[in-house]
PDB file of C-alpha atoms in Angstrom:
ATOM      1  CA  ALA D   1     115.360  95.874 107.561  1.00 76.00           C
ATOM      2  CA  GLN D   2     112.303  95.196 105.406  1.00 82.00           C
ATOM      3  CA  SER D   3     108.970  95.959 106.907  1.00 88.00           C
ATOM      4  CA  VAL D   4     105.328  96.521 105.988  1.00 92.00           C
ATOM      5  CA  ALA D   5     102.727  98.615 107.766  1.00 95.00           C
ATOM      6  CA  GLN D   6      98.980  98.310 107.606  1.00 95.00           C
ATOM      7  CA  PRO D   7      97.677 101.394 109.209  1.00 96.00           C
ATOM      8  CA  GLU D   8      94.031 100.369 109.498  1.00 96.00           C
ATOM      9  CA  ASP D   9      92.998  97.625 111.927  1.00 95.00           C
ATOM     10  CA  GLN D  10      89.523  97.516 110.343  1.00 97.00           C
ATOM     11  CA  VAL D  11      87.904  98.706 107.109  1.00 98.00           C
ATOM     12  CA  ASN D  12      84.124  98.968 106.624  1.00 98.00           C
ATOM     13  CA  VAL D  13      82.484  99.151 103.287  1.00 98.00           C
ATOM     14  CA  ALA D  14      79.050  98.675 101.904  1.00 98.00           C
ATOM     15  CA  GLU D  15      78.450  95.919  99.436  1.00 97.00           C
ATOM     16  CA  GLY D  16      78.883  97.157  95.845  1.00 97.00           C
ATOM     17  CA  ASN D  17      81.179  99.997  96.777  1.00 97.00           C
ATOM     18  CA  PRO D  18      84.845 100.029  95.971  1.00 97.00           C
ATOM     19  CA  LEU D  19      87.284  98.981  98.729  1.00 97.00           C
ATOM     20  CA  THR D  20      90.865  99.853  99.567  1.00 97.00           C
ATOM     21  CA  VAL D  21      93.110  98.173 102.119  1.00 98.00           C
ATOM     22  CA  LYS D  22      96.260 100.080 102.694  1.00 98.00           C
ATOM     23  CA  CYS D  23      99.884  98.848 102.946  1.00 97.00           C
ATOM     24  CA  THR D  24     103.147 100.682 103.051  1.00 97.00           C
ATOM     25  CA  TYR D  25     106.482  99.108 102.839  1.00 94.00           C
ATOM     26  CA  SER D  26     110.148  99.812 103.800  1.00 92.00           C
ATOM     27  CA  VAL D  27     112.797  97.884 101.868  1.00 86.00           C
ATOM     28  CA  SER D  28     116.438  98.244 100.784  1.00 83.00           C
ATOM     29  CA  GLY D  29     116.501  97.249  97.074  1.00 81.00           C
ATOM     30  CA  ASN D  30     113.687  96.059  94.887  1.00 82.00           C
ATOM     31  CA  PRO D  31     110.461  95.114  96.792  1.00 87.00           C
ATOM     32  CA  TYR D  32     108.715  91.764  96.504  1.00 89.00           C
ATOM     33  CA  LEU D  33     105.322  92.384  97.771  1.00 93.00           C
ATOM     34  CA  PHE D  34     102.301  90.131  98.597  1.00 94.00           C
ATOM     35  CA  TRP D  35      98.766  90.115  99.668  1.00 96.00           C
ATOM     36  CA  TYR D  36      97.137  87.290 101.642  1.00 96.00           C
ATOM     37  CA  VAL D  37      93.676  86.723 102.862  1.00 96.00           C
ATOM     38  CA  GLN D  38      92.499  84.736 105.906  1.00 94.00           C
ATOM     39  CA  TYR D  39      88.961  83.557 106.204  1.00 93.00           C
ATOM     40  CA  PRO D  40      87.688  82.452 109.589  1.00 88.00           C
ATOM     41  CA  ASN D  41      89.214  79.296 110.925  1.00 84.00           C
ATOM     42  CA  ARG D  42      91.467  78.942 107.810  1.00 87.00           C
ATOM     43  CA  GLY D  43      95.059  79.494 106.915  1.00 89.00           C
ATOM     44  CA  LEU D  44      96.283  82.457 104.890  1.00 92.00           C
ATOM     45  CA  GLN D  45      95.614  82.260 101.154  1.00 92.00           C
ATOM     46  CA  PHE D  46      97.751  83.903  98.590  1.00 91.00           C
ATOM     47  CA  LEU D  47      95.922  86.665  96.614  1.00 94.00           C
ATOM     48  CA  LEU D  48      98.524  88.345  94.509  1.00 93.00           C
ATOM     49  CA  LYS D  49     102.099  89.572  94.354  1.00 92.00           C
ATOM     50  CA  TYR D  50     104.234  92.169  92.831  1.00 92.00           C
ATOM     51  CA  ILE D  51     107.794  91.220  91.739  1.00 87.00           C
ATOM     52  CA  THR D  52     108.427  93.423  88.697  1.00 83.00           C
ATOM     53  CA  GLY D  53     106.605  94.799  85.703  1.00 84.00           C
ATOM     54  CA  ASP D  54     103.182  96.619  85.570  1.00 89.00           C
ATOM     55  CA  ASN D  55     102.367  98.668  88.709  1.00 91.00           C
ATOM     56  CA  LEU D  56      98.750  97.293  88.677  1.00 95.00           C
ATOM     57  CA  VAL D  57      98.734  93.658  89.601  1.00 94.00           C
ATOM     58  CA  LYS D  58      95.617  91.506  89.255  1.00 94.00           C
ATOM     59  CA  GLY D  59      94.945  88.602  91.561  1.00 92.00           C
ATOM     60  CA  SER D  60      92.289  86.210  92.767  1.00 90.00           C
ATOM     61  CA  TYR D  61      88.652  86.951  93.413  1.00 91.00           C
ATOM     62  CA  GLY D  62      88.714  90.220  91.435  1.00 95.00           C
ATOM     63  CA  PHE D  63      91.252  91.848  93.728  1.00 96.00           C
ATOM     64  CA  GLU D  64      94.035  94.033  92.381  1.00 97.00           C
ATOM     65  CA  ALA D  65      96.801  96.045  93.962  1.00 97.00           C
ATOM     66  CA  GLU D  66      98.671  99.126  92.895  1.00 95.00           C
ATOM     67  CA  PHE D  67     102.459  99.412  93.406  1.00 95.00           C
ATOM     68  CA  ASN D  68     103.585 102.984  93.942  1.00 94.00           C
ATOM     69  CA  LYS D  69     107.254 103.314  94.337  1.00 92.00           C
ATOM     70  CA  SER D  70     107.268 107.060  95.164  1.00 93.00           C
ATOM     71  CA  GLN D  71     104.797 106.543  97.979  1.00 94.00           C
ATOM     72  CA  THR D  72     106.239 103.115  98.970  1.00 94.00           C
ATOM     73  CA  SER D  73     102.674 101.755  98.954  1.00 96.00           C
ATOM     74  CA  PHE D  74     100.989  98.575  97.790  1.00 97.00           C
ATOM     75  CA  HIS D  75      97.280  99.181  98.415  1.00 98.00           C
ATOM     76  CA  LEU D  76      94.777  96.284  97.765  1.00 98.00           C
ATOM     77  CA  LYS D  77      91.729  97.299  95.878  1.00 98.00           C
ATOM     78  CA  LYS D  78      88.502  95.918  94.489  1.00 97.00           C
ATOM     79  CA  PRO D  79      85.988  97.900  92.361  1.00 97.00           C
ATOM     80  CA  SER D  80      82.854  96.317  93.979  1.00 97.00           C
ATOM     81  CA  ALA D  81      82.920  94.688  97.292  1.00 97.00           C
ATOM     82  CA  LEU D  82      80.999  91.455  98.185  1.00 97.00           C
ATOM     83  CA  VAL D  83      79.823  90.417 101.651  1.00 96.00           C
ATOM     84  CA  SER D  84      81.911  87.275 101.029  1.00 96.00           C
ATOM     85  CA  ASP D  85      85.096  89.446 100.902  1.00 97.00           C
ATOM     86  CA  SER D  86      84.812  90.017 104.615  1.00 97.00           C
ATOM     87  CA  ALA D  87      88.013  88.543 106.038  1.00 97.00           C
ATOM     88  CA  LEU D  88      91.466  89.475 107.425  1.00 96.00           C
ATOM     89  CA  TYR D  89      93.930  90.791 104.935  1.00 97.00           C
ATOM     90  CA  PHE D  90      97.738  90.662 105.236  1.00 96.00           C
ATOM     91  CA  CYS D  91     100.384  92.606 103.381  1.00 96.00           C
ATOM     92  CA  ALA D  92     103.767  91.031 103.217  1.00 93.00           C
ATOM     93  CA  VAL D  93     107.271  91.793 101.934  1.00 90.00           C
ATOM     94  CA  ARG D  94     110.127  89.275 101.201  1.00 85.00           C
ATOM     95  CA  ASP D  95     113.281  89.995 103.064  1.00 80.00           C
ATOM     96  CA  ASP D  96     116.902  89.315 102.245  1.00 76.00           C
ATOM     97  CA  THR D  97     116.747  85.790 103.619  1.00 75.00           C
ATOM     98  CA  ASP D  98     113.797  84.849 101.479  1.00 74.00           C
ATOM     99  CA  LYS D  99     111.213  84.773 104.217  1.00 79.00           C
ATOM    100  CA  LEU D 100     108.078  86.912 104.205  1.00 84.00           C
ATOM    101  CA  ILE D 101     107.476  89.728 106.694  1.00 87.00           C
ATOM    102  CA  PHE D 102     103.840  90.115 107.438  1.00 90.00           C
ATOM    103  CA  GLY D 103     101.895  93.190 108.511  1.00 92.00           C
ATOM    104  CA  THR D 104      99.543  93.147 111.428  1.00 92.00           C
ATOM    105  CA  GLY D 105      96.559  92.592 109.350  1.00 94.00           C
ATOM    106  CA  THR D 106      93.411  94.569 108.336  1.00 97.00           C
ATOM    107  CA  ARG D 107      89.970  93.255 108.997  1.00 96.00           C
ATOM    108  CA  LEU D 108      87.657  94.013 106.105  1.00 97.00           C
ATOM    109  CA  GLN D 109      83.978  94.083 106.901  1.00 97.00           C
ATOM    110  CA  VAL D 110      81.581  94.354 103.959  1.00 97.00           C
ATOM    111  CA  PHE D 111      77.958  95.234 104.985  1.00 96.00           C
ATOM    112  CA  PRO D 112      74.992  94.171 102.876  1.00 94.00           C
TER     113      PRO D 112
ATOM    114  CA  ASP L   1      98.050  68.416  95.353  1.00 64.00           C
ATOM    115  CA  ALA L   2      96.597  68.176  98.879  1.00 77.00           C
ATOM    116  CA  GLY L   3      98.283  71.284 100.085  1.00 91.00           C
ATOM    117  CA  VAL L   4     100.039  71.772 103.420  1.00 95.00           C
ATOM    118  CA  ILE L   5      98.533  69.293 105.928  1.00 96.00           C
ATOM    119  CA  GLN L   6      98.563  69.921 109.637  1.00 97.00           C
ATOM    120  CA  SER L   7      97.424  67.768 112.422  1.00 97.00           C
ATOM    121  CA  PRO L   8      95.629  67.786 114.743  1.00 97.00           C
ATOM    122  CA  ARG L   9      93.187  70.566 113.768  1.00 95.00           C
ATOM    123  CA  HIS L  10      92.357  71.140 117.488  1.00 96.00           C
ATOM    124  CA  GLU L  11      94.273  70.199 120.637  1.00 97.00           C
ATOM    125  CA  VAL L  12      93.182  70.748 124.164  1.00 97.00           C
ATOM    126  CA  THR L  13      95.663  69.917 126.792  1.00 97.00           C
ATOM    127  CA  GLU L  14      96.388  70.499 130.511  1.00 97.00           C
ATOM    128  CA  MET L  15      99.117  72.768 131.571  1.00 97.00           C
ATOM    129  CA  GLY L  16     102.415  70.991 131.904  1.00 97.00           C
ATOM    130  CA  GLN L  17     101.685  68.316 129.272  1.00 97.00           C
ATOM    131  CA  GLU L  18     103.735  67.897 126.202  1.00 97.00           C
ATOM    132  CA  VAL L  19     102.141  68.892 122.900  1.00 98.00           C
ATOM    133  CA  THR L  20     103.316  67.904 119.441  1.00 98.00           C
ATOM    134  CA  LEU L  21     102.026  69.557 116.301  1.00 98.00           C
ATOM    135  CA  ARG L  22     102.584  68.010 112.894  1.00 98.00           C
ATOM    136  CA  CYS L  23     103.009  69.344 109.425  1.00 98.00           C
ATOM    137  CA  LYS L  24     103.344  67.836 105.930  1.00 98.00           C
ATOM    138  CA  PRO L  25     104.607  70.369 103.379  1.00 97.00           C
ATOM    139  CA  ILE L  26     103.728  70.351  99.699  1.00 94.00           C
ATOM    140  CA  SER L  27     106.010  67.855  97.828  1.00 93.00           C
ATOM    141  CA  GLY L  28     108.904  69.765  96.196  1.00 90.00           C
ATOM    142  CA  HIS L  29     108.777  72.783  98.420  1.00 91.00           C
ATOM    143  CA  ASP L  30     112.184  73.441  99.999  1.00 91.00           C
ATOM    144  CA  TYR L  31     111.140  75.857 102.667  1.00 92.00           C
ATOM    145  CA  LEU L  32     109.043  75.204 105.695  1.00 95.00           C
ATOM    146  CA  PHE L  33     107.747  77.837 108.224  1.00 95.00           C
ATOM    147  CA  TRP L  34     106.077  77.572 111.610  1.00 97.00           C
ATOM    148  CA  TYR L  35     103.938  80.614 112.677  1.00 95.00           C
ATOM    149  CA  ARG L  36     101.859  81.332 115.714  1.00 95.00           C
ATOM    150  CA  GLN L  37      98.704  83.595 115.611  1.00 93.00           C
ATOM    151  CA  THR L  38      97.090  85.281 118.510  1.00 92.00           C
ATOM    152  CA  MET L  39      94.765  88.203 118.909  1.00 86.00           C
ATOM    153  CA  MET L  40      97.314  90.131 120.876  1.00 86.00           C
ATOM    154  CA  ARG L  41     100.445  89.511 118.954  1.00 85.00           C
ATOM    155  CA  GLY L  42      99.170  88.766 115.524  1.00 86.00           C
ATOM    156  CA  LEU L  43     101.171  86.443 113.210  1.00 89.00           C
ATOM    157  CA  GLU L  44     104.690  85.524 114.535  1.00 90.00           C
ATOM    158  CA  LEU L  45     107.220  83.581 112.752  1.00 92.00           C
ATOM    159  CA  LEU L  46     108.669  80.989 115.117  1.00 96.00           C
ATOM    160  CA  ILE L  47     111.206  79.146 112.992  1.00 96.00           C
ATOM    161  CA  TYR L  48     111.881  78.159 109.331  1.00 94.00           C
ATOM    162  CA  PHE L  49     113.700  75.433 107.590  1.00 95.00           C
ATOM    163  CA  ASN L  50     115.450  75.325 104.161  1.00 92.00           C
ATOM    164  CA  ASN L  51     116.153  71.828 102.870  1.00 94.00           C
ATOM    165  CA  ASN L  52     115.294  70.342 106.262  1.00 95.00           C
ATOM    166  CA  VAL L  53     117.872  72.461 108.015  1.00 96.00           C
ATOM    167  CA  PRO L  54     116.737  75.098 110.585  1.00 95.00           C
ATOM    168  CA  ILE L  55     117.792  78.478 109.297  1.00 92.00           C
ATOM    169  CA  ASP L  56     116.351  80.953 111.865  1.00 91.00           C
ATOM    170  CA  ASP L  57     114.794  79.981 115.087  1.00 93.00           C
ATOM    171  CA  SER L  58     114.978  83.516 116.755  1.00 91.00           C
ATOM    172  CA  GLY L  59     111.175  83.630 116.980  1.00 92.00           C
ATOM    173  CA  MET L  60     110.889  80.533 119.213  1.00 94.00           C
ATOM    174  CA  PRO L  61     109.660  82.149 122.403  1.00 88.00           C
ATOM    175  CA  GLU L  62     111.360  79.814 124.998  1.00 87.00           C
ATOM    176  CA  ASP L  63     113.295  76.628 125.368  1.00 92.00           C
ATOM    177  CA  ARG L  64     110.101  74.847 125.991  1.00 96.00           C
ATOM    178  CA  PHE L  65     109.570  75.197 122.194  1.00 97.00           C
ATOM    179  CA  SER L  66     111.391  72.875 119.797  1.00 97.00           C
ATOM    180  CA  ALA L  67     111.012  72.051 116.037  1.00 98.00           C
ATOM    181  CA  LYS L  68     112.391  69.354 113.879  1.00 97.00           C
ATOM    182  CA  MET L  69     112.251  68.412 110.249  1.00 97.00           C
ATOM    183  CA  PRO L  70     113.714  64.871 109.885  1.00 97.00           C
ATOM    184  CA  ASN L  71     112.810  64.675 106.157  1.00 95.00           C
ATOM    185  CA  ALA L  72     111.468  66.830 103.418  1.00 95.00           C
ATOM    186  CA  SER L  73     107.948  65.627 103.980  1.00 95.00           C
ATOM    187  CA  PHE L  74     107.413  66.085 107.710  1.00 96.00           C
ATOM    188  CA  SER L  75     108.000  68.545 110.508  1.00 98.00           C
ATOM    189  CA  THR L  76     106.950  68.757 114.178  1.00 98.00           C
ATOM    190  CA  LEU L  77     106.647  71.581 116.652  1.00 98.00           C
ATOM    191  CA  LYS L  78     106.806  70.434 120.189  1.00 98.00           C
ATOM    192  CA  ILE L  79     105.960  72.353 123.335  1.00 97.00           C
ATOM    193  CA  GLN L  80     107.177  70.777 126.620  1.00 97.00           C
ATOM    194  CA  PRO L  81     105.843  71.716 129.100  1.00 96.00           C
ATOM    195  CA  SER L  82     102.898  73.572 127.825  1.00 97.00           C
ATOM    196  CA  GLU L  83     101.508  76.684 129.512  1.00 96.00           C
ATOM    197  CA  PRO L  84      98.078  78.527 129.116  1.00 96.00           C
ATOM    198  CA  ARG L  85      99.878  81.428 127.388  1.00 95.00           C
ATOM    199  CA  ASP L  86     100.867  79.046 124.502  1.00 96.00           C
ATOM    200  CA  SER L  87      97.171  78.941 123.494  1.00 97.00           C
ATOM    201  CA  ALA L  88      97.103  80.091 119.938  1.00 97.00           C
ATOM    202  CA  VAL L  89      96.518  78.926 116.366  1.00 96.00           C
ATOM    203  CA  TYR L  90      99.826  77.454 114.965  1.00 97.00           C
ATOM    204  CA  PHE L  91     100.309  77.503 111.173  1.00 96.00           C
ATOM    205  CA  CYS L  92     102.781  75.664 109.082  1.00 96.00           C
ATOM    206  CA  ALA L  93     103.577  77.018 105.607  1.00 95.00           C
ATOM    207  CA  SER L  94     105.732  75.859 102.759  1.00 94.00           C
ATOM    208  CA  SER L  95     107.410  77.566  99.805  1.00 90.00           C
ATOM    209  CA  SER L  96     109.590  76.883  96.810  1.00 85.00           C
ATOM    210  CA  THR L  97     112.372  79.207  95.731  1.00 73.00           C
ATOM    211  CA  ALA L  98     111.834  77.945  92.254  1.00 55.00           C
ATOM    212  CA  ARG L  99     108.346  79.388  92.014  1.00 52.00           C
ATOM    213  CA  ASN L 100     106.603  82.626  92.968  1.00 59.00           C
ATOM    214  CA  TYR L 101     108.082  83.129  96.401  1.00 62.00           C
ATOM    215  CA  GLY L 102     104.704  82.920  97.967  1.00 77.00           C
ATOM    216  CA  TYR L 103     103.803  80.676 100.788  1.00 87.00           C
ATOM    217  CA  THR L 104     101.105  77.937 101.007  1.00 90.00           C
ATOM    218  CA  PHE L 105      99.577  77.744 104.453  1.00 93.00           C
ATOM    219  CA  GLY L 106      98.050  74.856 106.227  1.00 94.00           C
ATOM    220  CA  SER L 107      94.672  75.181 107.988  1.00 93.00           C
ATOM    221  CA  GLY L 108      96.355  75.472 111.404  1.00 95.00           C
ATOM    222  CA  THR L 109      96.206  73.727 114.712  1.00 97.00           C
ATOM    223  CA  ARG L 110      94.111  75.519 117.370  1.00 96.00           C
ATOM    224  CA  LEU L 111      95.877  74.820 120.679  1.00 98.00           C
ATOM    225  CA  THR L 112      94.135  75.413 123.923  1.00 97.00           C
ATOM    226  CA  VAL L 113      96.135  74.851 127.214  1.00 97.00           C
ATOM    227  CA  VAL L 114      93.982  74.787 130.334  1.00 97.00           C
TER     228      VAL L 114
END
């Protein structure tokens, strides 16, 4: 069965520093991978996806994610963090029935 | 495009009362999902529909929960009778298989059962 794991409950980073939010996946077949962000009192918002093609995927708000097949990872990255990036981030994988399986979420805290 | 619209935004009710949550998906989307989010259990898929037909309701916690989708533009999630442990944020999301396989989420309904 398809699944994703987000090993960190929280990531703390200083503003201006690079950030990484980790995600590993387990799928049978080709993975369809997604990142979503949730700001306080809001629904989840789509950030980016990997379906096929380049391993480095660029998304909204300056975020990007690197697909690594050998390490079964899809880490979310940003070269320079902003305080406004502080939010809850979810990794997800599409399963055989077309529904998304979400990870447990990682809270990103960017300190000024 | 107004996005996925959920109502009400907040609901406070007494234990034992019936609660109905509403969702209007994005026009043209053929999938609709109901999720529940709590601190303890994270984001849980309750049920989803494809072309108004329930496909998988294995996430519905108990018989007290029911969901309907009478047409392509409307869905309800009903809890009867409600209990304090049902307190959570309930999200509706819609998706189209013809697009990018991503979901569009509504802003959620924060339910408090006292």
